[in-house]
CSV table of C-alpha atoms in Angstrom, one decimal:
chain,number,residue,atom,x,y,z
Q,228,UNK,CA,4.2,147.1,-13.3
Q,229,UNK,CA,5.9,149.8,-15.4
Q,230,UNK,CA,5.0,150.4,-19.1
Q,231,UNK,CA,7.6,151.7,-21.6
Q,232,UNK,CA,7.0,154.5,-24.1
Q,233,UNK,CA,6.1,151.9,-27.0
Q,234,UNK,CA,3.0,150.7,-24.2
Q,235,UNK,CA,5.1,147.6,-23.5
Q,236,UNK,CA,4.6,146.2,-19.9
Q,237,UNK,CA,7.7,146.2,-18.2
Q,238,UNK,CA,8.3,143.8,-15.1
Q,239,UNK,CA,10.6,144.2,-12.3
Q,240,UNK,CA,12.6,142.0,-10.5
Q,241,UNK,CA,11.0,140.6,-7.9
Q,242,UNK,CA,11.8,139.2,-4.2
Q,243,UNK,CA,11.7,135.4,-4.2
Q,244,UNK,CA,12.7,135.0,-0.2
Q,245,UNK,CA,16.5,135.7,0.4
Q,246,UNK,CA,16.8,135.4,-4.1
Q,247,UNK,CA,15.9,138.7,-6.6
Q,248,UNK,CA,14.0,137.1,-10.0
Q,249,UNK,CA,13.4,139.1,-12.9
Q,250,UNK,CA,10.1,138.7,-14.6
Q,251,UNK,CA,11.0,139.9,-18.7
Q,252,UNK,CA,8.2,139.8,-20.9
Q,253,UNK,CA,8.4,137.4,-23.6
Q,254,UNK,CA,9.4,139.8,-26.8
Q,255,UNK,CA,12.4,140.7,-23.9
Q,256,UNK,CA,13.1,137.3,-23.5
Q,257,UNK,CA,12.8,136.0,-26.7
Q,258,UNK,CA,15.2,138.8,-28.2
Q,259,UNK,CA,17.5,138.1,-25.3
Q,260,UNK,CA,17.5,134.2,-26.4
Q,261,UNK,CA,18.1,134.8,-30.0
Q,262,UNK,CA,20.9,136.8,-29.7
Q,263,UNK,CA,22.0,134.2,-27.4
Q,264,UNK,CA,21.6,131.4,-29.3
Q,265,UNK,CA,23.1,133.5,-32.9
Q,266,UNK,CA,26.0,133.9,-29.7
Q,267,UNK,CA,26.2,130.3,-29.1
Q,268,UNK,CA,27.0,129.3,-32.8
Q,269,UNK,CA,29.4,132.1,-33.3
Q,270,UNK,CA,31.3,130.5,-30.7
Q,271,UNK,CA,30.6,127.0,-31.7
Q,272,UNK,CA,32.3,128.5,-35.4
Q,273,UNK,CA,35.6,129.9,-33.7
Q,274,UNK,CA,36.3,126.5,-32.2
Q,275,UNK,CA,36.1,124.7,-35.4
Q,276,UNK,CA,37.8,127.5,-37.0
Q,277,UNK,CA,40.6,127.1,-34.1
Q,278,UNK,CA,40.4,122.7,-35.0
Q,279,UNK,CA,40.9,123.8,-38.5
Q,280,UNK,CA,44.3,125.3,-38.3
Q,281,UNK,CA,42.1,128.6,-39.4
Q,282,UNK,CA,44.5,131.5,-40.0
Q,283,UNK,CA,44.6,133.6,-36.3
Q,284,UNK,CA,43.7,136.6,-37.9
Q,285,UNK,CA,40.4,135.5,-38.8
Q,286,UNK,CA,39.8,133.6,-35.4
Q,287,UNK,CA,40.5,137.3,-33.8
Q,288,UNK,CA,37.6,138.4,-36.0
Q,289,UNK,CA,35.1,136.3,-35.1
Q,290,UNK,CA,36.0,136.5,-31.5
Q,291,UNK,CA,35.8,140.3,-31.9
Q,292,UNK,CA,32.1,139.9,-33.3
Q,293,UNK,CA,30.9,137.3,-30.2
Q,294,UNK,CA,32.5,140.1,-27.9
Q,295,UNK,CA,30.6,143.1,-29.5
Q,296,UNK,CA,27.3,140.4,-30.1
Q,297,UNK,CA,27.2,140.0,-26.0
Q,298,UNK,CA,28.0,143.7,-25.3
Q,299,UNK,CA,25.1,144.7,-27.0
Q,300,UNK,CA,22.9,141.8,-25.2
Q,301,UNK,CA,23.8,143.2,-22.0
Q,302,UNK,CA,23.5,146.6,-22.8
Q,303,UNK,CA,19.6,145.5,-23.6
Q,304,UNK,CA,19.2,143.6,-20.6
Q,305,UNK,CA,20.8,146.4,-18.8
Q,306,UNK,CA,18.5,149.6,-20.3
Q,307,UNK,CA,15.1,146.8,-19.0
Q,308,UNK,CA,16.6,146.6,-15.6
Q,309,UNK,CA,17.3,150.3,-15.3
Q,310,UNK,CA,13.5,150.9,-16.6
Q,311,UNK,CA,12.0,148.5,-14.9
Q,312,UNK,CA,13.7,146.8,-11.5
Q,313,UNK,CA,15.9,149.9,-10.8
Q,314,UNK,CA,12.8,152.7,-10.8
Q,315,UNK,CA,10.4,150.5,-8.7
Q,316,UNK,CA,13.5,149.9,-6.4
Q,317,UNK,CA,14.0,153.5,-5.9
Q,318,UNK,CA,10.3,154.1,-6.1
Q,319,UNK,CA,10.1,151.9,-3.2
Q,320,UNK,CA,13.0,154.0,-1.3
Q,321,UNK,CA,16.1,151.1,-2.1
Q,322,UNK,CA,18.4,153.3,-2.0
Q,323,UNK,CA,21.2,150.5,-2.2
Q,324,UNK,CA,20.0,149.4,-5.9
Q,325,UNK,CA,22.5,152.4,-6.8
Q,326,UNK,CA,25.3,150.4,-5.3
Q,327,UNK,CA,24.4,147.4,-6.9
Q,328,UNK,CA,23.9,148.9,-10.2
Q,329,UNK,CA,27.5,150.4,-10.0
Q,330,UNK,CA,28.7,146.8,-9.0
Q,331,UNK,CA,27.5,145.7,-12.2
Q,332,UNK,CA,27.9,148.7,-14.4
Q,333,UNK,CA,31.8,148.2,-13.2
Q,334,UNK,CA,31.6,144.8,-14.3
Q,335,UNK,CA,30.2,145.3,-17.8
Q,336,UNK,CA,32.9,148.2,-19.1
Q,337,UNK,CA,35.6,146.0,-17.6
């Protein structure tokens, strides 16, 4: 287990047979879920906004604010996997957690 520089544990993803888990420590997950759930209700607000005849320009606002709101949950998700599952991965000699992690970086700045 790897520790950050605040002293936080840091888990790694971890081999469940032939499926990869991730083990986040419960201030990870519970900041993860908040920002989720503020996520869920923004999006909840744009449909009724959308049912309300809602002028577009201000739908377009709101749906700028869920994208940036989910852009900055994965970019926290992705600075824990790159401290935690991505060092023990190379650590270990995975080399081809470089590819992965280009997969998904691709994905993100899509």
């Amino acid at each position: 287990m790897l520790e950050n520089e605040g002293g936080n544990d840091l888990s790694c993803c971890s081999t469940d047979g032939a499926t990869r888990k991730s083990h986040h420590s419960d201030k990870v997950k519970n900041s993860l879920t908040g920002r989720l759930n503020r996520i869920e209700g923004q999006v909840r607000g744009i449909k009724e906004l959308i049912e309300k005849d809602t002028y577009c320009d201000g739908v377009l606002n709101q749906i700028s604010s869920v994208q940036a709101a989910l852009n900055g949950v994965g970019r926290l998700l992705l600075e824990h996997h790159l401290k935690s599952c991505v060092i023990e991965r190379i650590q270990e000699g995975d080399s081809e957690v470089l590819t992965e992690l280009m997969v998904t970086i691709n994905k993100l700045i899509k």
